[in-house]
Coordinates of C-alpha atoms and ligand atoms in Angstrom, one line a residue:
M1 CA 0.0 0.0 0.0
S2 CA 1.2 3.5 -0.8
E3 CA 2.0 5.9 2.0
R4 CA -0.8 7.2 4.2
V5 CA -1.0 10.6 6.0
A6 CA -2.9 11.2 9.2
V7 CA -3.6 14.6 10.9
I8 CA -4.6 14.5 14.6
T9 CA -5.7 17.7 16.3
G10 CA -5.0 18.2 20.0
S11 CA -2.2 15.6 19.8
G12 CA 0.5 17.4 21.8
A13 CA -0.8 15.5 24.9
G14 CA -3.5 13.1 26.2
L15 CA -5.6 10.8 24.1
G16 CA -4.5 12.6 20.9
K17 CA -0.8 11.9 21.6
G18 CA -1.6 8.2 22.2
I19 CA -3.5 8.1 18.9
A20 CA -0.6 9.7 17.1
Q21 CA 1.8 7.2 18.5
R22 CA -0.4 4.3 17.5
L23 CA -1.0 5.5 14.0
A24 CA 2.8 6.1 13.5
K25 CA 3.3 2.4 14.4
D26 CA 0.5 1.6 11.9
G27 CA 2.6 3.2 9.2
F28 CA 1.1 6.6 8.9
K29 CA 3.0 9.8 8.3
I30 CA 1.9 11.9 11.2
V31 CA 0.9 15.6 11.5
I32 CA 0.7 16.6 15.1
S33 CA -1.5 19.7 15.7
D34 CA -2.1 21.5 19.0
I35 CA -2.8 25.0 20.3
H36 CA 0.4 24.6 22.5
E37 CA 3.6 24.8 20.5
D38 CA 5.8 23.2 23.1
T39 CA 3.8 20.0 23.4
A40 CA 3.2 19.8 19.7
E41 CA 6.9 20.1 19.0
N42 CA 7.9 17.6 21.7
T43 CA 5.4 15.0 20.5
A44 CA 6.6 15.3 16.9
K45 CA 10.2 15.1 18.0
E46 CA 9.5 12.0 20.1
L47 CA 8.0 10.3 17.1
Q48 CA 10.9 11.4 14.9
D49 CA 13.4 10.1 17.5
E50 CA 11.7 6.7 17.3
G51 CA 12.2 6.7 13.5
Y52 CA 8.7 7.7 12.4
E53 CA 7.9 10.5 10.0
A54 CA 6.2 13.4 11.8
T55 CA 5.7 17.1 11.6
Y56 CA 3.8 19.6 13.7
F57 CA 1.5 22.5 13.3
V58 CA 0.3 25.1 15.8
G59 CA -3.3 26.1 15.5
D60 CA -6.6 26.6 17.3
V61 CA -9.3 24.3 16.0
S62 CA -12.0 26.9 16.8
K63 CA -10.5 29.1 14.0
R64 CA -11.7 28.0 10.6
E65 CA -8.6 29.4 8.9
D66 CA -6.3 27.4 11.2
Q67 CA -8.0 24.1 10.2
F68 CA -7.6 24.9 6.5
D69 CA -4.0 25.9 7.2
L70 CA -3.4 22.7 9.0
V71 CA -4.6 20.6 6.0
A72 CA -2.4 22.8 3.7
H73 CA 0.6 22.1 6.1
A74 CA -0.1 18.3 5.8
V75 CA -0.2 18.5 2.0
D76 CA 2.9 20.6 1.8
A77 CA 4.8 18.2 4.1
Y78 CA 3.5 14.8 2.7
G79 CA 1.6 15.5 -0.5
R80 CA -1.8 14.1 0.6
L81 CA -4.3 13.5 3.4
D82 CA -5.9 10.2 4.2
V83 CA -7.1 10.5 7.7
F84 CA -8.2 13.6 9.7
I85 CA -8.9 13.2 13.4
N86 CA -10.9 15.9 15.1
N87 CA -9.5 15.0 18.6
A88 CA -9.1 18.4 20.3
G89 CA -11.8 19.2 22.8
V90 CA -12.3 21.0 26.1
E91 CA -14.3 20.3 29.2
G92 CA -16.4 22.8 31.2
I93 CA -17.8 22.1 34.7
K94 CA -20.7 24.1 35.9
P95 CA -24.3 23.6 37.0
L96 CA -26.6 24.7 34.2
A97 CA -27.9 27.6 36.3
Q98 CA -24.4 29.1 36.5
V99 CA -23.4 28.7 32.8
D100 CA -22.4 32.1 31.4
E101 CA -22.2 33.1 27.8
E102 CA -18.4 33.1 27.7
T103 CA -18.2 29.5 28.9
F104 CA -21.0 28.4 26.5
D105 CA -19.4 30.1 23.5
K106 CA -15.9 28.7 24.2
M107 CA -17.2 25.1 24.5
V108 CA -19.2 25.4 21.3
A109 CA -16.4 27.1 19.5
I110 CA -13.8 24.4 20.2
N111 CA -15.9 21.2 20.5
V112 CA -18.5 21.9 17.8
K113 CA -17.2 24.5 15.4
G114 CA -13.7 23.0 15.6
V115 CA -15.1 19.7 14.4
L116 CA -17.1 21.3 11.6
W117 CA -14.2 23.3 10.4
G118 CA -12.0 20.2 10.5
I119 CA -14.6 18.2 8.5
Q120 CA -14.8 21.1 5.9
A121 CA -11.0 21.4 5.6
A122 CA -10.3 17.7 5.4
T123 CA -13.0 16.8 3.0
E124 CA -12.1 19.7 0.6
Q125 CA -8.6 18.2 0.3
M126 CA -9.8 14.6 0.1
K127 CA -12.2 15.4 -2.7
K128 CA -9.3 16.7 -4.8
Q129 CA -7.4 13.4 -4.4
N130 CA -7.6 10.5 -6.8
K131 CA -9.9 8.2 -4.7
D132 CA -7.2 5.5 -4.5
R133 CA -8.7 4.4 -1.2
I134 CA -11.5 5.3 1.3
Y135 CA -10.5 8.5 3.1
K136 CA -11.5 9.0 6.8
V137 CA -12.6 11.7 9.1
I138 CA -12.7 10.6 12.7
N139 CA -14.2 12.7 15.5
A140 CA -13.7 12.6 19.3
C141 CA -17.1 12.2 20.9
S142 CA -17.5 10.8 24.4
I143 CA -19.8 8.7 26.7
A144 CA -21.2 12.2 27.2
G145 CA -22.3 12.1 23.5
H146 CA -24.6 9.3 24.4
E147 CA -25.6 10.1 28.0
S148 CA -25.8 13.6 29.5
Y149 CA -24.1 14.3 32.8
D150 CA -24.8 16.8 35.6
L151 CA -22.2 19.5 36.0
L152 CA -21.1 18.5 32.4
G153 CA -24.2 19.8 30.8
I154 CA -22.7 22.0 28.1
Y155 CA -19.9 19.6 27.5
S156 CA -22.5 16.8 27.0
M157 CA -24.4 19.0 24.7
T158 CA -21.3 19.6 22.5
K159 CA -20.5 15.9 22.4
H160 CA -24.1 15.1 21.3
A161 CA -23.5 17.7 18.6
V162 CA -20.4 15.9 17.5
R163 CA -22.4 12.7 17.2
S164 CA -25.0 14.5 15.1
L165 CA -22.3 16.1 12.9
T166 CA -20.7 12.7 12.4
Q167 CA -24.0 11.3 11.1
S168 CA -24.7 14.2 8.8
A169 CA -21.2 14.3 7.4
A170 CA -21.3 10.5 6.8
K171 CA -24.4 11.1 4.7
E172 CA -22.9 14.0 2.8
Y173 CA -19.5 12.6 2.1
A174 CA -20.1 8.9 1.4
E175 CA -20.5 9.6 -2.3
A176 CA -17.0 11.2 -2.3
G177 CA -15.5 8.0 -0.8
I178 CA -15.1 9.5 2.6
T179 CA -16.3 7.8 5.8
V180 CA -17.0 9.8 9.0
N181 CA -17.0 8.0 12.4
A182 CA -16.5 8.9 16.0
Y183 CA -14.8 7.3 19.0
C184 CA -16.5 7.8 22.4
P185 CA -14.1 7.4 25.3
G186 CA -15.2 7.0 28.9
V187 CA -12.9 8.0 31.8
A188 CA -9.2 8.4 30.9
G189 CA -6.7 9.9 33.4
T190 CA -5.5 12.6 31.1
E191 CA -5.0 16.3 32.1
M192 CA -8.7 16.8 31.1
W193 CA -9.8 14.5 33.9
D194 CA -7.4 16.2 36.4
R195 CA -9.2 19.4 35.7
I196 CA -12.7 17.8 35.8
D197 CA -11.8 16.2 39.2
A198 CA -10.6 19.5 40.6
E199 CA -13.5 21.5 39.3
M200 CA -16.2 19.0 40.3
A201 CA -14.8 19.0 43.9
K202 CA -16.0 22.7 44.2
Y203 CA -19.6 21.5 43.8
N204 CA -19.6 18.0 45.3
G205 CA -17.1 18.6 48.1
N206 CA -15.1 15.5 47.2
A207 CA -11.5 15.1 48.1
P208 CA -8.9 15.3 45.2
G209 CA -9.2 12.2 43.1
E210 CA -12.5 11.1 44.6
T211 CA -14.7 12.1 41.7
F212 CA -12.4 10.3 39.3
E213 CA -12.6 7.2 41.5
Q214 CA -16.4 7.5 41.6
F215 CA -16.7 7.6 37.9
S216 CA -14.1 4.9 37.4
S217 CA -15.8 2.6 39.9
S218 CA -18.7 2.0 37.5
I219 CA -16.4 0.7 34.8
L220 CA -17.1 -3.0 34.1
M221 CA -13.5 -3.7 33.0
G222 CA -12.3 -2.6 36.5
R223 CA -10.0 0.3 35.6
S224 CA -10.0 3.7 34.0
Q225 CA -8.8 3.8 30.4
E226 CA -5.4 4.5 28.9
P227 CA -4.7 6.4 25.7
E228 CA -3.8 3.0 24.2
D229 CA -7.3 1.7 24.7
V230 CA -8.8 4.6 22.7
A231 CA -5.9 4.4 20.1
G232 CA -6.8 0.8 19.4
L233 CA -10.2 1.7 18.2
V234 CA -9.0 4.8 16.3
S235 CA -6.4 2.5 14.6
Y236 CA -9.3 0.4 13.3
L237 CA -11.3 3.4 12.2
A238 CA -8.3 4.7 10.3
S239 CA -7.6 1.4 8.6
E240 CA -9.0 -0.4 5.6
D241 CA -10.8 -2.8 7.9
S242 CA -13.4 -0.2 8.7
D243 CA -14.0 0.9 5.0
Y244 CA -17.6 -0.4 5.2
M245 CA -18.4 1.6 8.4
T246 CA -19.7 5.2 8.4
G247 CA -21.8 7.4 10.6
Q248 CA -21.0 5.5 13.8
A249 CA -20.1 6.9 17.2
I250 CA -18.5 3.9 19.0
L251 CA -18.3 3.6 22.7
I252 CA -14.8 2.6 24.0
D253 CA -15.3 3.0 27.7
G254 CA -14.6 -0.4 29.4
G255 CA -18.4 -0.9 29.8
M256 CA -20.0 2.2 31.2
V257 CA -22.6 3.2 28.8
M258 CA -24.3 0.7 26.5
R259 CA -26.1 1.6 23.3
Ligands
NAI301 N1 -10.2 12.2 29.0 C1 -11.3 11.6 29.0 O1 -11.7 10.9 29.9 C2 -12.2 11.8 27.8 C3 -11.9 12.6 26.7 N2 -12.7 12.7 25.6 C4 -12.4 13.6 24.5 O2 -11.2 13.2 23.9 C5 -10.5 14.3 23.4 C6 -9.1 14.4 24.0 O3 -9.3 14.4 25.4 P1 -8.0 14.5 26.4 O4 -6.8 14.0 25.7 O5 -8.5 13.8 27.6 O6 -7.9 16.0 26.6 P2 -6.6 16.9 27.2 O7 -7.2 18.2 27.7 O8 -5.8 16.0 28.1 O9 -5.8 17.1 25.9 C7 -6.3 17.9 24.8 C8 -5.3 18.4 23.9 O10 -6.0 19.3 23.0 C9 -5.3 20.6 22.9 N3 -6.3 21.6 22.7 C10 -7.1 22.2 23.5 N4 -7.8 23.2 22.9 C11 -7.4 23.2 21.7 C12 -7.7 24.1 20.5 N5 -8.6 25.0 20.6 N6 -7.1 23.9 19.4 C13 -6.1 22.9 19.3 N7 -5.7 22.1 20.3 C14 -6.4 22.3 21.5 C15 -4.6 20.7 24.3 O11 -3.5 21.6 24.2 C16 -4.2 19.3 24.6 O12 -3.0 19.0 24.1 C17 -11.4 15.5 23.7 O13 -12.2 15.8 22.6 C18 -12.3 15.0 24.9 O14 -13.5 15.7 24.9 C19 -13.9 12.0 25.6 C20 -14.3 11.2 26.6 C21 -13.5 11.0 27.8
BUO302 C1 -14.6 13.9 29.9 C2 -15.7 13.1 29.4 O1 -15.9 13.0 28.3 C3 -16.6 12.5 30.3 C4 -16.7 12.8 31.7 O2 -17.3 11.6 29.9

């Protein structure tokens, strides 16, 4: 098979970094993208030091222009785009009664508009290519895209929107030979969950780590998840093995939410 190129947003750290490491092992040339230059550069360098082809781009997914510039960077670097992963996302912890406009707008800008701009930028490039394979857009959803949580109301709303966009995009882009799917993690001990744990404690009075433990205790597989758990599913969604799948938002949560 000829070379394949994958772009992963928010891949300087957390789940996105784990996904980038897995796709590099799978043989993809990797474009790391993040709003933070230091982590983006470090992750790309780590991959290069391990002998993989990787480059990085600094951008904010909520800015439409940045998403198009990211795709242009990938094409400049490697000549094509096969897989685009809308991984970047942010959390927000507040009871609905206290949600202010700034918080609401930020969550929607990054988690929803960011995904839409990513879909637009990626598919524009993919449509120009020669259809030598099925191209893939893969979005980060969540258990919160299937089940809505208290204190995570606006976050849950944005992840439901990601699931909806995944379905609409699958319908619009199938004809162009592009599949659109989503992965829905549960509870992973990334920096995102460190922040969720600290913020929720302000409302539920839990000790540090207790909220994370409470969420994790309902996981059938008996542990919180690692980036590798999520990366395994994304590897499948990025591969030819999933060519016949589109419009799905697949739970990878160790058995928390069943749909
Ligand atoms: N950690 C978890 O338990 C779960 C995470 N998810 C989703 O998975 C995705 C990744 O989550 P984590 O790795 O845990 O998050 P994280 O907060 O640990 O890492 C996110 C990365 O995205 C980058 N980023 C943030 N805003 C950005 C922006 N505007 N533009 C570009 N990059 C930006 C950050 O700099 C960071 O490197 C998110 O979409 C999140 O909602 C879904 C379910 C559970
Ligand atoms: C962070 C997240 O997606 C949760 C709590 O499901």
